[in-house]
Amino acid sequence: MAKDETARLSRDFGRLVALGVVLVLAGLVGLVYTGVATLTSMVLFGWLLLIGGAVGLLHAIQARGSNFFWLGVVVAALNIAAGVVVISRPEAAAEALTMFAALLFLTGGVFRLAGSLVVRGTQFGWTLVQGAFGLLLGILVLASWPSSSKYVIGCFFSLALLFDGLGLIATGFGGRRIVGMVSERLAAEDGARSGTDEPVAKPVQPE
């Protein structure tokens, strides 16, 4: 491995570490200010819907001669409309999304509980705990809805940023360590090879 390539890889992994630190800090700030994180995540979600709808509409127009033209137009229009609604009313969108998430937790928890009790496989205990946790989380979110919509989405969004940042930091440090170990081993092998290639001086016999 060349020195310039080693340095480039080290810089790339260093950028991953820096990005991970930024994400971890953003996640910690979001956990402190969950209300702001909720509104920010909803606005970002709305812009993603809007941009995705615009891109889908352009693709549909480019493929207007195909059979899926009107389907692409309808899907793009729905995405654009949903993006406009989410951006214009992020609080209401957060309430609806929180209700949807709570229902998902409830149904997922019930199915996991029922499946673990019926199947009783090797992962019986873990599946039972997952089902009970999902069911309890769904009940707690629904019990305090709609006030729970002010912090649930922001909390999930911040936790996702936090764990993604920790993963990037671990990947960056691990990658830099591996690059350092490989470069050291290659340097040692080059040194040993160059040492064996040197001609051995023959002793001068006295006349």
PDB file of C-alpha atoms in Angstrom:
ATOM      1  CA  MET A   1       0.000   0.000   0.000  1.00  0.00           C
ATOM      2  CA  ALA A   2       1.531   3.314  -1.099  1.00  0.00           C
ATOM      3  CA  LYS A   3       2.051   6.121   1.361  1.00  0.00           C
ATOM      4  CA  ASP A   4      -0.210   8.542  -0.518  1.00  0.00           C
ATOM      5  CA  GLU A   5      -2.990   5.932  -0.638  1.00  0.00           C
ATOM      6  CA  THR A   6      -2.569   5.262   3.085  1.00  0.00           C
ATOM      7  CA  ALA A   7      -2.775   8.975   3.826  1.00  0.00           C
ATOM      8  CA  ARG A   8      -5.871   9.306   1.648  1.00  0.00           C
ATOM      9  CA  LEU A   9      -7.620   6.430   3.417  1.00  0.00           C
ATOM     10  CA  SER A  10      -6.702   7.877   6.799  1.00  0.00           C
ATOM     11  CA  ARG A  11      -8.152  11.241   5.778  1.00  0.00           C
ATOM     12  CA  ASP A  12     -11.349   9.586   4.532  1.00  0.00           C
ATOM     13  CA  PHE A  13     -11.813   7.694   7.787  1.00  0.00           C
ATOM     14  CA  GLY A  14     -11.038  10.900   9.674  1.00  0.00           C
ATOM     15  CA  ARG A  15     -13.862  12.627   7.795  1.00  0.00           C
ATOM     16  CA  LEU A  16     -16.178   9.802   8.858  1.00  0.00           C
ATOM     17  CA  VAL A  17     -15.191  10.408  12.476  1.00  0.00           C
ATOM     18  CA  ALA A  18     -15.818  14.146  12.105  1.00  0.00           C
ATOM     19  CA  LEU A  19     -19.229  13.518  10.524  1.00  0.00           C
ATOM     20  CA  GLY A  20     -20.050  11.065  13.309  1.00  0.00           C
ATOM     21  CA  VAL A  21     -19.172  13.650  15.952  1.00  0.00           C
ATOM     22  CA  VAL A  22     -21.456  16.191  14.252  1.00  0.00           C
ATOM     23  CA  LEU A  23     -24.324  13.689  14.166  1.00  0.00           C
ATOM     24  CA  VAL A  24     -23.798  12.739  17.808  1.00  0.00           C
ATOM     25  CA  LEU A  25     -23.854  16.393  18.859  1.00  0.00           C
ATOM     26  CA  ALA A  26     -26.987  16.988  16.763  1.00  0.00           C
ATOM     27  CA  GLY A  27     -28.639  13.969  18.356  1.00  0.00           C
ATOM     28  CA  LEU A  28     -27.791  15.123  21.869  1.00  0.00           C
ATOM     29  CA  VAL A  29     -29.120  18.615  21.152  1.00  0.00           C
ATOM     30  CA  GLY A  30     -32.272  17.077  19.687  1.00  0.00           C
ATOM     31  CA  LEU A  31     -32.812  14.959  22.802  1.00  0.00           C
ATOM     32  CA  VAL A  32     -32.627  18.110  24.919  1.00  0.00           C
ATOM     33  CA  TYR A  33     -34.886  20.174  22.635  1.00  0.00           C
ATOM     34  CA  THR A  34     -37.298  17.491  21.428  1.00  0.00           C
ATOM     35  CA  GLY A  35     -39.939  19.988  20.345  1.00  0.00           C
ATOM     36  CA  VAL A  36     -37.554  21.751  17.984  1.00  0.00           C
ATOM     37  CA  ALA A  37     -36.286  18.388  16.752  1.00  0.00           C
ATOM     38  CA  THR A  38     -39.859  17.291  16.006  1.00  0.00           C
ATOM     39  CA  LEU A  39     -40.633  20.374  13.941  1.00  0.00           C
ATOM     40  CA  THR A  40     -37.259  20.192  12.180  1.00  0.00           C
ATOM     41  CA  SER A  41     -37.727  16.543  11.275  1.00  0.00           C
ATOM     42  CA  MET A  42     -41.233  17.194   9.966  1.00  0.00           C
ATOM     43  CA  VAL A  43     -40.063  20.112   7.807  1.00  0.00           C
ATOM     44  CA  LEU A  44     -37.227  17.973   6.434  1.00  0.00           C
ATOM     45  CA  PHE A  45     -39.697  15.169   5.767  1.00  0.00           C
ATOM     46  CA  GLY A  46     -41.975  17.577   3.928  1.00  0.00           C
ATOM     47  CA  TRP A  47     -39.145  18.858   1.759  1.00  0.00           C
ATOM     48  CA  LEU A  48     -38.118  15.292   0.954  1.00  0.00           C
ATOM     49  CA  LEU A  49     -41.671  14.535  -0.149  1.00  0.00           C
ATOM     50  CA  LEU A  50     -41.786  17.715  -2.214  1.00  0.00           C
ATOM     51  CA  ILE A  51     -38.440  17.109  -3.921  1.00  0.00           C
ATOM     52  CA  GLY A  52     -39.243  13.431  -4.485  1.00  0.00           C
ATOM     53  CA  GLY A  53     -42.585  14.361  -6.022  1.00  0.00           C
ATOM     54  CA  ALA A  54     -40.961  16.903  -8.339  1.00  0.00           C
ATOM     55  CA  VAL A  55     -38.331  14.389  -9.455  1.00  0.00           C
ATOM     56  CA  GLY A  56     -41.011  11.741  -9.981  1.00  0.00           C
ATOM     57  CA  LEU A  57     -43.064  14.167 -12.033  1.00  0.00           C
ATOM     58  CA  LEU A  58     -40.091  14.932 -14.263  1.00  0.00           C
ATOM     59  CA  HIS A  59     -39.468  11.217 -14.773  1.00  0.00           C
ATOM     60  CA  ALA A  60     -43.135  10.682 -15.599  1.00  0.00           C
ATOM     61  CA  ILE A  61     -43.056  13.488 -18.170  1.00  0.00           C
ATOM     62  CA  GLN A  62     -39.924  12.013 -19.755  1.00  0.00           C
ATOM     63  CA  ALA A  63     -41.666   8.612 -19.971  1.00  0.00           C
ATOM     64  CA  ARG A  64     -45.041   9.975 -21.113  1.00  0.00           C
ATOM     65  CA  GLY A  65     -45.219   7.454 -23.916  1.00  0.00           C
ATOM     66  CA  SER A  66     -45.223   4.472 -21.534  1.00  0.00           C
ATOM     67  CA  ASN A  67     -48.134   2.719 -19.854  1.00  0.00           C
ATOM     68  CA  PHE A  68     -47.112   3.975 -16.390  1.00  0.00           C
ATOM     69  CA  PHE A  69     -47.296   7.677 -17.258  1.00  0.00           C
ATOM     70  CA  TRP A  70     -50.530   8.464 -15.416  1.00  0.00           C
ATOM     71  CA  LEU A  71     -49.550   6.310 -12.431  1.00  0.00           C
ATOM     72  CA  GLY A  72     -46.280   8.207 -12.132  1.00  0.00           C
ATOM     73  CA  VAL A  73     -48.115  11.541 -12.409  1.00  0.00           C
ATOM     74  CA  VAL A  74     -50.623  10.579  -9.695  1.00  0.00           C
ATOM     75  CA  VAL A  75     -47.922   9.353  -7.301  1.00  0.00           C
ATOM     76  CA  ALA A  76     -45.817  12.467  -7.902  1.00  0.00           C
ATOM     77  CA  ALA A  77     -48.826  14.738  -7.362  1.00  0.00           C
ATOM     78  CA  LEU A  78     -49.655  12.981  -4.093  1.00  0.00           C
ATOM     79  CA  ASN A  79     -46.068  13.364  -2.888  1.00  0.00           C
ATOM     80  CA  ILE A  80     -46.034  17.045  -3.794  1.00  0.00           C
ATOM     81  CA  ALA A  81     -49.386  17.638  -2.075  1.00  0.00           C
ATOM     82  CA  ALA A  82     -48.262  15.765   1.039  1.00  0.00           C
ATOM     83  CA  GLY A  83     -45.009  17.724   1.111  1.00  0.00           C
ATOM     84  CA  VAL A  84     -46.845  21.054   0.888  1.00  0.00           C
ATOM     85  CA  VAL A  85     -49.220  20.030   3.705  1.00  0.00           C
ATOM     86  CA  VAL A  86     -46.397  18.829   5.968  1.00  0.00           C
ATOM     87  CA  ILE A  87     -44.319  21.971   5.402  1.00  0.00           C
ATOM     88  CA  SER A  88     -47.272  24.319   5.919  1.00  0.00           C
ATOM     89  CA  ARG A  89     -48.638  22.496   9.004  1.00  0.00           C
ATOM     90  CA  PRO A  90     -45.803  20.569  10.699  1.00  0.00           C
ATOM     91  CA  GLU A  91     -47.631  20.344  14.045  1.00  0.00           C
ATOM     92  CA  ALA A  92     -50.657  18.602  12.547  1.00  0.00           C
ATOM     93  CA  ALA A  93     -48.406  16.348  10.510  1.00  0.00           C
ATOM     94  CA  ALA A  94     -46.486  15.425  13.669  1.00  0.00           C
ATOM     95  CA  GLU A  95     -49.745  14.522  15.415  1.00  0.00           C
ATOM     96  CA  ALA A  96     -50.846  12.294  12.535  1.00  0.00           C
ATOM     97  CA  LEU A  97     -47.447  10.633  12.262  1.00  0.00           C
ATOM     98  CA  THR A  98     -47.321  10.064  16.029  1.00  0.00           C
ATOM     99  CA  MET A  99     -50.733   8.395  15.911  1.00  0.00           C
ATOM    100  CA  PHE A 100     -49.561   6.203  13.044  1.00  0.00           C
ATOM    101  CA  ALA A 101     -46.370   5.266  14.915  1.00  0.00           C
ATOM    102  CA  ALA A 102     -48.350   4.400  18.055  1.00  0.00           C
ATOM    103  CA  LEU A 103     -50.683   2.141  16.076  1.00  0.00           C
ATOM    104  CA  LEU A 104     -47.670   0.446  14.510  1.00  0.00           C
ATOM    105  CA  PHE A 105     -46.172  -0.155  17.955  1.00  0.00           C
ATOM    106  CA  LEU A 106     -49.465  -1.569  19.195  1.00  0.00           C
ATOM    107  CA  THR A 107     -50.063  -3.920  16.277  1.00  0.00           C
ATOM    108  CA  GLY A 108     -46.435  -4.999  16.134  1.00  0.00           C
ATOM    109  CA  GLY A 109     -46.379  -5.684  19.858  1.00  0.00           C
ATOM    110  CA  VAL A 110     -49.605  -7.706  19.744  1.00  0.00           C
ATOM    111  CA  PHE A 111     -48.395  -9.812  16.790  1.00  0.00           C
ATOM    112  CA  ARG A 112     -45.004 -10.434  18.421  1.00  0.00           C
ATOM    113  CA  LEU A 113     -46.651 -11.455  21.691  1.00  0.00           C
ATOM    114  CA  ALA A 114     -49.091 -13.775  19.948  1.00  0.00           C
ATOM    115  CA  GLY A 115     -46.395 -15.230  17.720  1.00  0.00           C
ATOM    116  CA  SER A 116     -44.014 -15.867  20.603  1.00  0.00           C
ATOM    117  CA  LEU A 117     -46.724 -17.590  22.641  1.00  0.00           C
ATOM    118  CA  VAL A 118     -47.874 -19.751  19.718  1.00  0.00           C
ATOM    119  CA  VAL A 119     -44.532 -20.692  18.165  1.00  0.00           C
ATOM    120  CA  ARG A 120     -42.317 -20.810  21.297  1.00  0.00           C
ATOM    121  CA  GLY A 121     -39.113 -21.050  19.291  1.00  0.00           C
ATOM    122  CA  THR A 122     -35.521 -20.544  20.312  1.00  0.00           C
ATOM    123  CA  GLN A 123     -36.014 -16.744  20.458  1.00  0.00           C
ATOM    124  CA  PHE A 124     -39.137 -17.039  22.607  1.00  0.00           C
ATOM    125  CA  GLY A 125     -37.930 -14.828  25.457  1.00  0.00           C
ATOM    126  CA  TRP A 126     -36.479 -12.095  23.245  1.00  0.00           C
ATOM    127  CA  THR A 127     -39.579 -11.979  21.018  1.00  0.00           C
ATOM    128  CA  LEU A 128     -41.805 -11.834  24.091  1.00  0.00           C
ATOM    129  CA  VAL A 129     -39.826  -8.888  25.498  1.00  0.00           C
ATOM    130  CA  GLN A 130     -39.938  -7.078  22.147  1.00  0.00           C
ATOM    131  CA  GLY A 131     -43.692  -7.565  21.881  1.00  0.00           C
ATOM    132  CA  ALA A 132     -44.325  -6.375  25.429  1.00  0.00           C
ATOM    133  CA  PHE A 133     -42.093  -3.333  24.925  1.00  0.00           C
ATOM    134  CA  GLY A 134     -43.808  -2.365  21.651  1.00  0.00           C
ATOM    135  CA  LEU A 135     -47.242  -2.803  23.185  1.00  0.00           C
ATOM    136  CA  LEU A 136     -46.326  -0.722  26.234  1.00  0.00           C
ATOM    137  CA  LEU A 137     -44.755   2.002  24.098  1.00  0.00           C
ATOM    138  CA  GLY A 138     -47.823   2.211  21.871  1.00  0.00           C
ATOM    139  CA  ILE A 139     -50.130   2.462  24.889  1.00  0.00           C
ATOM    140  CA  LEU A 140     -48.009   5.206  26.477  1.00  0.00           C
ATOM    141  CA  VAL A 141     -47.894   7.247  23.279  1.00  0.00           C
ATOM    142  CA  LEU A 142     -51.635   6.912  22.690  1.00  0.00           C
ATOM    143  CA  ALA A 143     -52.471   7.701  26.329  1.00  0.00           C
ATOM    144  CA  SER A 144     -50.788  11.110  26.091  1.00  0.00           C
ATOM    145  CA  TRP A 145     -51.722  11.891  22.484  1.00  0.00           C
ATOM    146  CA  PRO A 146     -51.784  14.568  21.016  1.00  0.00           C
ATOM    147  CA  SER A 147     -49.368  16.157  23.488  1.00  0.00           C
ATOM    148  CA  SER A 148     -46.974  13.251  22.899  1.00  0.00           C
ATOM    149  CA  SER A 149     -46.595  14.363  19.281  1.00  0.00           C
ATOM    150  CA  LYS A 150     -44.444  17.261  20.481  1.00  0.00           C
ATOM    151  CA  TYR A 151     -41.580  14.995  21.549  1.00  0.00           C
ATOM    152  CA  VAL A 152     -42.045  11.461  20.163  1.00  0.00           C
ATOM    153  CA  ILE A 153     -40.962  12.143  16.567  1.00  0.00           C
ATOM    154  CA  GLY A 154     -38.134  14.418  17.704  1.00  0.00           C
ATOM    155  CA  CYS A 155     -36.932  11.822  20.197  1.00  0.00           C
ATOM    156  CA  PHE A 156     -36.842   9.076  17.566  1.00  0.00           C
ATOM    157  CA  PHE A 157     -35.158  11.391  15.066  1.00  0.00           C
ATOM    158  CA  SER A 158     -32.511  12.434  17.607  1.00  0.00           C
ATOM    159  CA  LEU A 159     -31.848   8.845  18.663  1.00  0.00           C
ATOM    160  CA  ALA A 160     -31.379   7.880  15.019  1.00  0.00           C
ATOM    161  CA  LEU A 161     -28.848  10.698  14.585  1.00  0.00           C
ATOM    162  CA  LEU A 162     -27.075   9.685  17.792  1.00  0.00           C
ATOM    163  CA  PHE A 163     -26.693   6.013  16.910  1.00  0.00           C
ATOM    164  CA  ASP A 164     -25.753   6.774  13.305  1.00  0.00           C
ATOM    165  CA  GLY A 165     -23.060   9.126  14.565  1.00  0.00           C
ATOM    166  CA  LEU A 166     -21.713   6.551  16.998  1.00  0.00           C
ATOM    167  CA  GLY A 167     -21.612   4.004  14.179  1.00  0.00           C
ATOM    168  CA  LEU A 168     -19.669   6.391  11.943  1.00  0.00           C
ATOM    169  CA  ILE A 169     -17.208   7.161  14.740  1.00  0.00           C
ATOM    170  CA  ALA A 170     -16.620   3.465  15.392  1.00  0.00           C
ATOM    171  CA  THR A 171     -16.201   2.804  11.657  1.00  0.00           C
ATOM    172  CA  GLY A 172     -13.767   5.700  11.263  1.00  0.00           C
ATOM    173  CA  PHE A 173     -11.555   4.743  14.192  1.00  0.00           C
ATOM    174  CA  GLY A 174     -11.649   1.065  13.217  1.00  0.00           C
ATOM    175  CA  GLY A 175     -10.770   1.852   9.621  1.00  0.00           C
ATOM    176  CA  ARG A 176      -7.870   4.092  10.593  1.00  0.00           C
ATOM    177  CA  ARG A 177      -6.561   1.414  12.929  1.00  0.00           C
ATOM    178  CA  ILE A 178      -6.742  -1.241  10.209  1.00  0.00           C
ATOM    179  CA  VAL A 179      -5.016   1.052   7.697  1.00  0.00           C
ATOM    180  CA  GLY A 180      -2.260   1.754  10.229  1.00  0.00           C
ATOM    181  CA  MET A 181      -1.741  -1.928  10.972  1.00  0.00           C
ATOM    182  CA  VAL A 182      -1.609  -2.843   7.275  1.00  0.00           C
ATOM    183  CA  SER A 183       0.805  -0.039   6.442  1.00  0.00           C
ATOM    184  CA  GLU A 184       3.085  -0.993   9.349  1.00  0.00           C
ATOM    185  CA  ARG A 185       3.113  -4.641   8.259  1.00  0.00           C
ATOM    186  CA  LEU A 186       3.856  -3.723   4.659  1.00  0.00           C
ATOM    187  CA  ALA A 187       6.625  -1.402   5.790  1.00  0.00           C
ATOM    188  CA  ALA A 188       8.124  -4.174   7.915  1.00  0.00           C
ATOM    189  CA  GLU A 189       7.950  -6.621   4.990  1.00  0.00           C
ATOM    190  CA  ASP A 190       9.580  -4.074   2.666  1.00  0.00           C
ATOM    191  CA  GLY A 191      12.321  -3.504   5.205  1.00  0.00           C
ATOM    192  CA  ALA A 192      12.943  -7.231   5.623  1.00  0.00           C
ATOM    193  CA  ARG A 193      12.941  -7.721   1.843  1.00  0.00           C
ATOM    194  CA  SER A 194      15.393  -4.880   1.280  1.00  0.00           C
ATOM    195  CA  GLY A 195      17.615  -6.269   4.013  1.00  0.00           C
ATOM    196  CA  THR A 196      17.790  -9.703   2.414  1.00  0.00           C
ATOM    197  CA  ASP A 197      18.461  -8.250  -1.048  1.00  0.00           C
ATOM    198  CA  GLU A 198      21.644  -6.446   0.065  1.00  0.00           C
ATOM    199  CA  PRO A 199      24.804  -8.280  -1.064  1.00  0.00           C
ATOM    200  CA  VAL A 200      26.776  -9.851   1.716  1.00  0.00           C
ATOM    201  CA  ALA A 201      30.409  -8.712   1.745  1.00  0.00           C
ATOM    202  CA  LYS A 202      32.870 -11.570   1.566  1.00  0.00           C
ATOM    203  CA  PRO A 203      35.684 -11.537   4.112  1.00  0.00           C
ATOM    204  CA  VAL A 204      39.101 -10.721   2.702  1.00  0.00           C
ATOM    205  CA  GLN A 205      41.461 -13.678   3.022  1.00  0.00           C
ATOM    206  CA  PRO A 206      44.942 -12.720   4.165  1.00  0.00           C
ATOM    207  CA  GLU A 207      47.657 -13.498   1.592  1.00  0.00           C
TER     208      GLU A 207
END
